[in-house]
PDB file of C-alpha atoms in Angstrom:
ATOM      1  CA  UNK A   4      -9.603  -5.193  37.082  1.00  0.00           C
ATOM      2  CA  UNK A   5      -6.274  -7.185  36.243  1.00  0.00           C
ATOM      3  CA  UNK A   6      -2.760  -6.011  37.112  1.00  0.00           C
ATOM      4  CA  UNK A   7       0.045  -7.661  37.564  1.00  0.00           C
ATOM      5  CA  UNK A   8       2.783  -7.087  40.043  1.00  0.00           C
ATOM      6  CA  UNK A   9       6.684  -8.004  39.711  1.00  0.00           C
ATOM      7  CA  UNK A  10       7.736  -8.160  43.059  1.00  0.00           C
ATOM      8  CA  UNK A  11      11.827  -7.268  41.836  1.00  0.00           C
ATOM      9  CA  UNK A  12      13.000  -5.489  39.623  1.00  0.00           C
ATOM     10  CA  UNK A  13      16.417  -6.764  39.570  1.00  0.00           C
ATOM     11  CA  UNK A  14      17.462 -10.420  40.428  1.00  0.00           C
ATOM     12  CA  UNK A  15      21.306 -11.668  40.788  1.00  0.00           C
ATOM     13  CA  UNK A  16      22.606 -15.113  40.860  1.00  0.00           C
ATOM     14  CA  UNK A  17      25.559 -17.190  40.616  1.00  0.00           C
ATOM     15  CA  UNK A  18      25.970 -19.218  37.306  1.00  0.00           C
ATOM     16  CA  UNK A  19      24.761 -22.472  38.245  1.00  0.00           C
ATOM     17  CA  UNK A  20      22.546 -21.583  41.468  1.00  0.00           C
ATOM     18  CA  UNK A  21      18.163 -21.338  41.561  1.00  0.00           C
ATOM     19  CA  UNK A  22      16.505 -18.966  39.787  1.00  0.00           C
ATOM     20  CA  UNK A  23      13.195 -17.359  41.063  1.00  0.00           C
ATOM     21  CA  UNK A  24      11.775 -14.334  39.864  1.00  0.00           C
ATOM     22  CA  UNK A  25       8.010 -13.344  41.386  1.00  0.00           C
ATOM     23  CA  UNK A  26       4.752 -12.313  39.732  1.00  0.00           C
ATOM     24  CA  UNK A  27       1.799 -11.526  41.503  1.00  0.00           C
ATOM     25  CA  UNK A  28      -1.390 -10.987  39.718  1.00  0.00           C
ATOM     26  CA  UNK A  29      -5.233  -9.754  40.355  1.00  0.00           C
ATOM     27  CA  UNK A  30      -7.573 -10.714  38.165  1.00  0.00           C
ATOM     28  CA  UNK A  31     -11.647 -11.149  38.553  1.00  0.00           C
ATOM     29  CA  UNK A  32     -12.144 -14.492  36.668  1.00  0.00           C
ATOM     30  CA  UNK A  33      -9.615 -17.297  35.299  1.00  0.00           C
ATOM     31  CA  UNK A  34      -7.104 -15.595  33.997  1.00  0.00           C
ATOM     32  CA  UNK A  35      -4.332 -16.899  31.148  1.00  0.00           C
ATOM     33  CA  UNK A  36      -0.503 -16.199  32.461  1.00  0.00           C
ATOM     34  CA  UNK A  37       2.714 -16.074  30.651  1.00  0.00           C
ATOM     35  CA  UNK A  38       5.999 -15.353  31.189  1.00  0.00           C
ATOM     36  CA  UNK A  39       8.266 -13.978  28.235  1.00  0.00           C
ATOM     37  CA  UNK A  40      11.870 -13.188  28.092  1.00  0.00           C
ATOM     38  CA  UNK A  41      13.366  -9.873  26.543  1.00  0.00           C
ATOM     39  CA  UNK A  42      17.092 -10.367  25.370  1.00  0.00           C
ATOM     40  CA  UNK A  43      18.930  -7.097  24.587  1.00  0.00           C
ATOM     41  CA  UNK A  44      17.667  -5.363  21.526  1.00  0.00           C
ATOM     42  CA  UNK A  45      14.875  -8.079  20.912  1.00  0.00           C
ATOM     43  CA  UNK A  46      11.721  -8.838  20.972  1.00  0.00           C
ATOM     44  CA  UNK A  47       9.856 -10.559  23.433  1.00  0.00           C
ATOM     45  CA  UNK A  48      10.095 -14.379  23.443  1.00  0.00           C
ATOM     46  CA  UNK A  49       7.246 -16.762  25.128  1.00  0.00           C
ATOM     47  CA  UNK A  50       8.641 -18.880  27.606  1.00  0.00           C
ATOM     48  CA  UNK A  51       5.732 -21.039  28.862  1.00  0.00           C
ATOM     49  CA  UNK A  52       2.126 -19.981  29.466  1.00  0.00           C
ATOM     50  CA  UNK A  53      -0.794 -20.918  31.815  1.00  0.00           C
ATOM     51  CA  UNK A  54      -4.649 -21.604  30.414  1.00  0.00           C
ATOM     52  CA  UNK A  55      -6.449 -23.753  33.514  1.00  0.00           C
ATOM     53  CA  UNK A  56      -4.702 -26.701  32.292  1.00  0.00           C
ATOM     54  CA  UNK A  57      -1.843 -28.232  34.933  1.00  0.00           C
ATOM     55  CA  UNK A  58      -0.476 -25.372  37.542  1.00  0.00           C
ATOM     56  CA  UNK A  59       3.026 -26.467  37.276  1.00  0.00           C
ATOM     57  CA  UNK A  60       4.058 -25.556  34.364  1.00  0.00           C
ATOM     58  CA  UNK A  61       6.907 -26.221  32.134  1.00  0.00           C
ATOM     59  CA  UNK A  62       8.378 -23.801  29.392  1.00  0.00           C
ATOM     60  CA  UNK A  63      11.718 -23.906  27.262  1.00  0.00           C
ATOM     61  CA  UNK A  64      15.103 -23.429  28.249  1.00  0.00           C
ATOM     62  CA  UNK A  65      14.346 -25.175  31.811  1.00  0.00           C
ATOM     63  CA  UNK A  66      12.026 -22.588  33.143  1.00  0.00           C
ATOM     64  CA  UNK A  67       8.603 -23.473  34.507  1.00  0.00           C
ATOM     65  CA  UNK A  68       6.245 -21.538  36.690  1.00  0.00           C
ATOM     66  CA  UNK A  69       3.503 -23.026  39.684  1.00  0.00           C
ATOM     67  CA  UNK A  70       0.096 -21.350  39.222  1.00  0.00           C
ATOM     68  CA  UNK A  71      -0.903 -20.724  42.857  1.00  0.00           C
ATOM     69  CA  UNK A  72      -4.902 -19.433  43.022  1.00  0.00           C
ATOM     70  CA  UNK A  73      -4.863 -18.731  46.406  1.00  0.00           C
ATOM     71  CA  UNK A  74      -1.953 -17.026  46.963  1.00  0.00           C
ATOM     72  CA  UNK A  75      -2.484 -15.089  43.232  1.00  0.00           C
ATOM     73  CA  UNK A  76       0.772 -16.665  42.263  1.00  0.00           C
ATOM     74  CA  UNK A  77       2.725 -17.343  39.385  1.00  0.00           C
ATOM     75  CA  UNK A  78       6.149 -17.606  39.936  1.00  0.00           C
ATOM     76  CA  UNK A  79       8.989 -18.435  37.660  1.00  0.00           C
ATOM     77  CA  UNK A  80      11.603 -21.046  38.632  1.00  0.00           C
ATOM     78  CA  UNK A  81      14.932 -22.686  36.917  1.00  0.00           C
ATOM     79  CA  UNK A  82      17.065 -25.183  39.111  1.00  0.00           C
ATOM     80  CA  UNK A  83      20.355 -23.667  37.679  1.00  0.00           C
ATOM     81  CA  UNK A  84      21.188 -20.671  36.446  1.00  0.00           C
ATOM     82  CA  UNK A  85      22.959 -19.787  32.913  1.00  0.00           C
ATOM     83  CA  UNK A  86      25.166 -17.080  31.632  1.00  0.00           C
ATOM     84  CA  UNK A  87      22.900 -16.997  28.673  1.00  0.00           C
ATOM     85  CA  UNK A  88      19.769 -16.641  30.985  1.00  0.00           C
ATOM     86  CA  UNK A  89      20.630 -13.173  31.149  1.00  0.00           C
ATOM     87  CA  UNK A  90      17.777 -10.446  29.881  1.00  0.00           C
ATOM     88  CA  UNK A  91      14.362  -9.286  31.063  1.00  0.00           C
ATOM     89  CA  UNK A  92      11.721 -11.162  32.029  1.00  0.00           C
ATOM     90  CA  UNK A  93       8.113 -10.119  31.793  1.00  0.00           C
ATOM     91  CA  UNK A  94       4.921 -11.578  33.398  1.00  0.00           C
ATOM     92  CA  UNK A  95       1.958 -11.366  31.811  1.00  0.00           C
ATOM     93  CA  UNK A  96      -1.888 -11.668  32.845  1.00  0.00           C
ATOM     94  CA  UNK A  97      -5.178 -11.816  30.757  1.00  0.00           C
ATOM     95  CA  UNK A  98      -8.377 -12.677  30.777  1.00  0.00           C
ATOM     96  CA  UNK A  99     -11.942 -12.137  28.362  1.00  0.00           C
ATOM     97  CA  UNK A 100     -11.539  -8.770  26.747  1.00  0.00           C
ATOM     98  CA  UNK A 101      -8.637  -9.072  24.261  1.00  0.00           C
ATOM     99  CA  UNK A 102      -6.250  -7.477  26.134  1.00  0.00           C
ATOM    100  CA  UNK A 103      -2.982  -8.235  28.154  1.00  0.00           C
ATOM    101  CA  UNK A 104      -1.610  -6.283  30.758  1.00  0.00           C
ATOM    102  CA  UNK A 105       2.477  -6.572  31.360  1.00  0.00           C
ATOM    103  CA  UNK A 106       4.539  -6.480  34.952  1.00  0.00           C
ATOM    104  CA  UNK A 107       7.235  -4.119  34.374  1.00  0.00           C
ATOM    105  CA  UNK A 108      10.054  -6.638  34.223  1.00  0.00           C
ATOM    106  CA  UNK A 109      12.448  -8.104  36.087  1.00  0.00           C
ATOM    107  CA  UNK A 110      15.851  -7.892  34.902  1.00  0.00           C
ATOM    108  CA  UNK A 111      17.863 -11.245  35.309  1.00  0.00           C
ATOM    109  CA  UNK A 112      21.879 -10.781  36.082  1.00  0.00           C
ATOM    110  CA  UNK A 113      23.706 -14.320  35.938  1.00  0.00           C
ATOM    111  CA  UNK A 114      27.387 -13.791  37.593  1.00  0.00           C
ATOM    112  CA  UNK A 115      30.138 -16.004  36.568  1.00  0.00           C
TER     113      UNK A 115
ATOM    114  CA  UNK B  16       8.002 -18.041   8.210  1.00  0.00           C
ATOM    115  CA  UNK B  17       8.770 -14.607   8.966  1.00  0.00           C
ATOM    116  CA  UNK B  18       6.211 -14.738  11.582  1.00  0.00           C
ATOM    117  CA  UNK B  19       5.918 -10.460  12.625  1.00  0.00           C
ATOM    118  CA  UNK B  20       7.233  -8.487  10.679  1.00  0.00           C
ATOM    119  CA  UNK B  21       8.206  -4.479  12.010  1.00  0.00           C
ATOM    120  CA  UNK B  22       9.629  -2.010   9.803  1.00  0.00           C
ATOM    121  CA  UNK B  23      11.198   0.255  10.283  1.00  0.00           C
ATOM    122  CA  UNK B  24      13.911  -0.463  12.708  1.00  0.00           C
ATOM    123  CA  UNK B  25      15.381   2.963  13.906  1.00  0.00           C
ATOM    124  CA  UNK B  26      13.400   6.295  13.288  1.00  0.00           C
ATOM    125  CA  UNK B  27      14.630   9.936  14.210  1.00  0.00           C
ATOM    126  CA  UNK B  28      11.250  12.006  13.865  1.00  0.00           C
ATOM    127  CA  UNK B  29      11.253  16.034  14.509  1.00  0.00           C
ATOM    128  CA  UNK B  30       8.326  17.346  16.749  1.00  0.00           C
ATOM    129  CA  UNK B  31       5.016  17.374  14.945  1.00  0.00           C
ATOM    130  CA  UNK B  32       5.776  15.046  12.033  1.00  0.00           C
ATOM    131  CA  UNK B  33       3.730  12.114  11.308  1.00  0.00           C
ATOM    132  CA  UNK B  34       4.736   8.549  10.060  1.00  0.00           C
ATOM    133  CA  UNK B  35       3.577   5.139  10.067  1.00  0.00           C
ATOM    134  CA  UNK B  36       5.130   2.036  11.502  1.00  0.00           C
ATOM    135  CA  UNK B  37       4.585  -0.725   9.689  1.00  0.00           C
ATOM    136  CA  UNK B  38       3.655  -4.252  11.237  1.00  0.00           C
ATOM    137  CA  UNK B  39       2.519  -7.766   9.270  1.00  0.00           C
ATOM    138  CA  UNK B  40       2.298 -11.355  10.198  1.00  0.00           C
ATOM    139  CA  UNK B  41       2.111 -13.617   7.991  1.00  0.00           C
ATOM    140  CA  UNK B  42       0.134 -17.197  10.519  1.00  0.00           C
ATOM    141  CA  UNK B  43      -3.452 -15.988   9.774  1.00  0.00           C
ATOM    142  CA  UNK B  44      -3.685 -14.207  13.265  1.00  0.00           C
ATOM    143  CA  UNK B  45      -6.783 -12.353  13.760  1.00  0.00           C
ATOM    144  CA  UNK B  46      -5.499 -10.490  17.170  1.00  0.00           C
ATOM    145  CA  UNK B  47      -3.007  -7.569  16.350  1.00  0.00           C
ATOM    146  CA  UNK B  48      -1.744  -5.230  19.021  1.00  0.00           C
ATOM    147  CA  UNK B  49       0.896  -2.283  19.221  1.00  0.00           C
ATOM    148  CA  UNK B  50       2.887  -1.801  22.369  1.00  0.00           C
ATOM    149  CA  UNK B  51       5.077   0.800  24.003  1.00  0.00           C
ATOM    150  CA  UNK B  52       7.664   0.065  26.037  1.00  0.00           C
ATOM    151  CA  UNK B  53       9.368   2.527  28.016  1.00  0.00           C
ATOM    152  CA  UNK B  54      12.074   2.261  30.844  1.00  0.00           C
ATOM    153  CA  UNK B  55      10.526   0.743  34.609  1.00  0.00           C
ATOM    154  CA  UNK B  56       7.254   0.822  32.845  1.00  0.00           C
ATOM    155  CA  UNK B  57       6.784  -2.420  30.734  1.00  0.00           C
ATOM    156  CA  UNK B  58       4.671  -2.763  27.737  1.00  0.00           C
ATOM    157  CA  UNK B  59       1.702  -0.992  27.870  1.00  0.00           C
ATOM    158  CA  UNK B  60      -1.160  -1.433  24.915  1.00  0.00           C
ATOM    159  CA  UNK B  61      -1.715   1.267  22.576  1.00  0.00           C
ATOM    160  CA  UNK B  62      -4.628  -0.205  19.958  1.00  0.00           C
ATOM    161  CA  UNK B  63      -5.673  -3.575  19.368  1.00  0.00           C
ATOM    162  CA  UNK B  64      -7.640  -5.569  16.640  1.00  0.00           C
ATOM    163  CA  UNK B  65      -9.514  -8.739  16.946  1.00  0.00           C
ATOM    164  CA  UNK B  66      -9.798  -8.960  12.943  1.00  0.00           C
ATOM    165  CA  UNK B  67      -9.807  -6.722   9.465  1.00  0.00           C
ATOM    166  CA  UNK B  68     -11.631  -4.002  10.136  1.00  0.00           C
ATOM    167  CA  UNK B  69     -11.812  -3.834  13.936  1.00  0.00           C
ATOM    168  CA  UNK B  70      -9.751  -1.580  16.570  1.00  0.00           C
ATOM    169  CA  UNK B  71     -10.243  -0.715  19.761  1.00  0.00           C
ATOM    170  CA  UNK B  72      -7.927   1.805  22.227  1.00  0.00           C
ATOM    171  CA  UNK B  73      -5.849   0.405  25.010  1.00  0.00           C
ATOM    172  CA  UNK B  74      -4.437   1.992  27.650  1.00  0.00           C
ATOM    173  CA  UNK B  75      -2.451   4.794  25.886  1.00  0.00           C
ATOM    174  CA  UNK B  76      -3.926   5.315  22.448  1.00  0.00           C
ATOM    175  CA  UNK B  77      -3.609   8.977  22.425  1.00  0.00           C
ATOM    176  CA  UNK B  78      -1.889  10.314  19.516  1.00  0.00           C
ATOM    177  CA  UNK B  79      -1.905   7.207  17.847  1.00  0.00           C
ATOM    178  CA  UNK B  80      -4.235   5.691  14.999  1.00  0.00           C
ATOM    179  CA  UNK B  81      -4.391   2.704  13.983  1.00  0.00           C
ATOM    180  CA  UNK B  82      -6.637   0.745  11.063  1.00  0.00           C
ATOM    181  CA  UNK B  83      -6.784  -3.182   9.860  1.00  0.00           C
ATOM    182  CA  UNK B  84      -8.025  -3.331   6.590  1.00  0.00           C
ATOM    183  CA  UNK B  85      -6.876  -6.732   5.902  1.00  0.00           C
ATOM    184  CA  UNK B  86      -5.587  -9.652   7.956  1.00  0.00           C
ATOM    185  CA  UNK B  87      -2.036  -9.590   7.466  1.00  0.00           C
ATOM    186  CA  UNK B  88      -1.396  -5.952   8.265  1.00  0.00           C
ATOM    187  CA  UNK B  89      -1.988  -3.417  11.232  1.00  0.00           C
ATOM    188  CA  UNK B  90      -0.231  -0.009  11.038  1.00  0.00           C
ATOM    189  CA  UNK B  91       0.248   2.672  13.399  1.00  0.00           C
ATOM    190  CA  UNK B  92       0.071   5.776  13.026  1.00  0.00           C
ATOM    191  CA  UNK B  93       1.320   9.004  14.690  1.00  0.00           C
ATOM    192  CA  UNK B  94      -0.326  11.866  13.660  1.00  0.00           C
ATOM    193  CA  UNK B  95       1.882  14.710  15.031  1.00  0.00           C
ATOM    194  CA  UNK B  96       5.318  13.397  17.120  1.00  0.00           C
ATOM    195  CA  UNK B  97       5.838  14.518  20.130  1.00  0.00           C
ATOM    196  CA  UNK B  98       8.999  14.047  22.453  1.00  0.00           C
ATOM    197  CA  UNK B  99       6.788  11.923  24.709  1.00  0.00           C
ATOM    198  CA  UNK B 100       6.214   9.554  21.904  1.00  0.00           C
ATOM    199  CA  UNK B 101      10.425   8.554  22.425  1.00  0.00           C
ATOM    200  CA  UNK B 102       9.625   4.784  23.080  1.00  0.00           C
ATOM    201  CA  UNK B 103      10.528   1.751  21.980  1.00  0.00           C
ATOM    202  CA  UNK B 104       7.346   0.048  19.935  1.00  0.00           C
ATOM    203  CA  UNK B 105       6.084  -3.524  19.379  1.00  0.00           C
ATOM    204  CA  UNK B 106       3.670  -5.211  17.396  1.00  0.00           C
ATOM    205  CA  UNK B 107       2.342  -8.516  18.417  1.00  0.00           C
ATOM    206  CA  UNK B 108      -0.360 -10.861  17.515  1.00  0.00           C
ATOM    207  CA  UNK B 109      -1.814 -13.848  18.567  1.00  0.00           C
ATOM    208  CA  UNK B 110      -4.433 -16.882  16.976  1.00  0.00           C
ATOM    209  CA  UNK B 111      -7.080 -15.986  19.339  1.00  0.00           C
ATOM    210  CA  UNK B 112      -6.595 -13.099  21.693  1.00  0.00           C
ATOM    211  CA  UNK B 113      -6.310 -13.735  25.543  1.00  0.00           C
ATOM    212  CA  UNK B 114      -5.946 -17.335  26.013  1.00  0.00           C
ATOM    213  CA  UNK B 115      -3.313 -17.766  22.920  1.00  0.00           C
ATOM    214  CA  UNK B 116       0.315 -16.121  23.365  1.00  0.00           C
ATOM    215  CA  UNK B 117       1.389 -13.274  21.701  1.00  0.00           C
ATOM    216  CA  UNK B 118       3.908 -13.688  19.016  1.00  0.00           C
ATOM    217  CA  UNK B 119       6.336 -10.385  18.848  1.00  0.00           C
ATOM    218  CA  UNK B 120       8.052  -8.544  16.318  1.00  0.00           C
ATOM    219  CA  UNK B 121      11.686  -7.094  16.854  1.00  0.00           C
ATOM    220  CA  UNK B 122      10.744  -3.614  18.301  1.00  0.00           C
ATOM    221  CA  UNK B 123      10.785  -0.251  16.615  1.00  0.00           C
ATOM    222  CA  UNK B 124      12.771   2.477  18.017  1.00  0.00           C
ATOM    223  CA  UNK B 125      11.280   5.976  17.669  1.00  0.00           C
ATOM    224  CA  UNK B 126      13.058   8.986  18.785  1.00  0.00           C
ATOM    225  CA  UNK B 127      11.394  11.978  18.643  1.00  0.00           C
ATOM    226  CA  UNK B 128      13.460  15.943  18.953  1.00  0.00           C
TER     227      UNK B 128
END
């Protein structure tokens, strides 16, 4: 069975400082990972995903993520943190089967 | 390129009526989903289709129908409202189901008294 699992559910950071926000996943073959981004009011907005190509991997905006099999890993990173950065962020597992099963967010404050 | 398409919007609904959201995508997708999203809960899948006339339930699909008669468009319907329906909802598709992204509309919100 797949699940995912965000370890926070709210992050805070300086403008200008690391950003990491934590996904944890189980799934029982190779699974395909994303992480999207959820502004106020909006849809959902891919950021980068992960299909068994390269484990570090880069998205837009400056994000990127570091598949991690053993530790059932997929965190997201950015070096430095933006005011417009601000929103929800959503990590995303699936494998065969047509479906994809959601973490239920991590919500990103930037601080001036 | 609209891309996915949601209408309507907004939607105040009293208990026990029934409408249709409306979702179409217009890049030749043959994976269609709806979605719920409710507070500390993410999105969780209510029906899916891997092409015109196919559907399958998710993880939530009660009180919801859904049909794809062509490519382009995948409604949902809800057959009598319920207060427990109050959600926001999303439509989403993708070229190829589980290894290609999903591709999101704007959201519907549904209130329901």
């Amino acid at each position: 069975a797949q699940s995912v699992t965000q370890l926070d559910s709210h992050v805070s950071v300086s403008e200008g400082t690391p950003v990491l926000l934590r996904c944890n996943y189980s799934s029982s073959y190779s699974p395909s990972l994303f992480w999207y981004v959820q502004h106020p009011n909006k849809g959902l907005q891919l950021l980068l995903k992960y299909t068994s190509a390269a484990t570090l991997v880069k998205g837009i905006n400056g994000f990127e993520a570091e598949f991690k099999k053993s530790e059932t890993s997929f965190h997201l990173t950015k070096p430095s943190a933006h005011m417009s950065d601000a929103a929800e962020y959503f990590c995303v597992v699936s494998e065969s089967g047509n479906q994809f099963y959601f973490g239920t967010g991590t919500s990103l404050t930037v601080i001036p | 390129n609209a891309g996915v398409t949601q209408t309507p919007k907004f939607q105040v609904l009293k208990t026990g009526q029934s409408m249709t959201l409306q979702c179409a995508q217009d890049m030749n997708h043959e994976y269609m989903s709806w979605y719920r999203q409710d507070p500390g809960m993410g999105l969780r899948l209510i029906h899916y289709s891997v092409g015109a006339g196919i559907t399958d339930q998710g993880e939530v699909p009660n009180g919801y129908n859904v049909s794809r008669s062509t490519t382009e468009d995948f409604p949902l319907r809800l057959l009598s409202a319920a207060p427990s329906q109050t959600s926001v909802y999303f439509c989403a598709s993708s070229y190829a189901g589980f290894n290609s992204p999903l591709h999101f509309g704007n959201g519907t919100r549904l209130t329901v008294t």
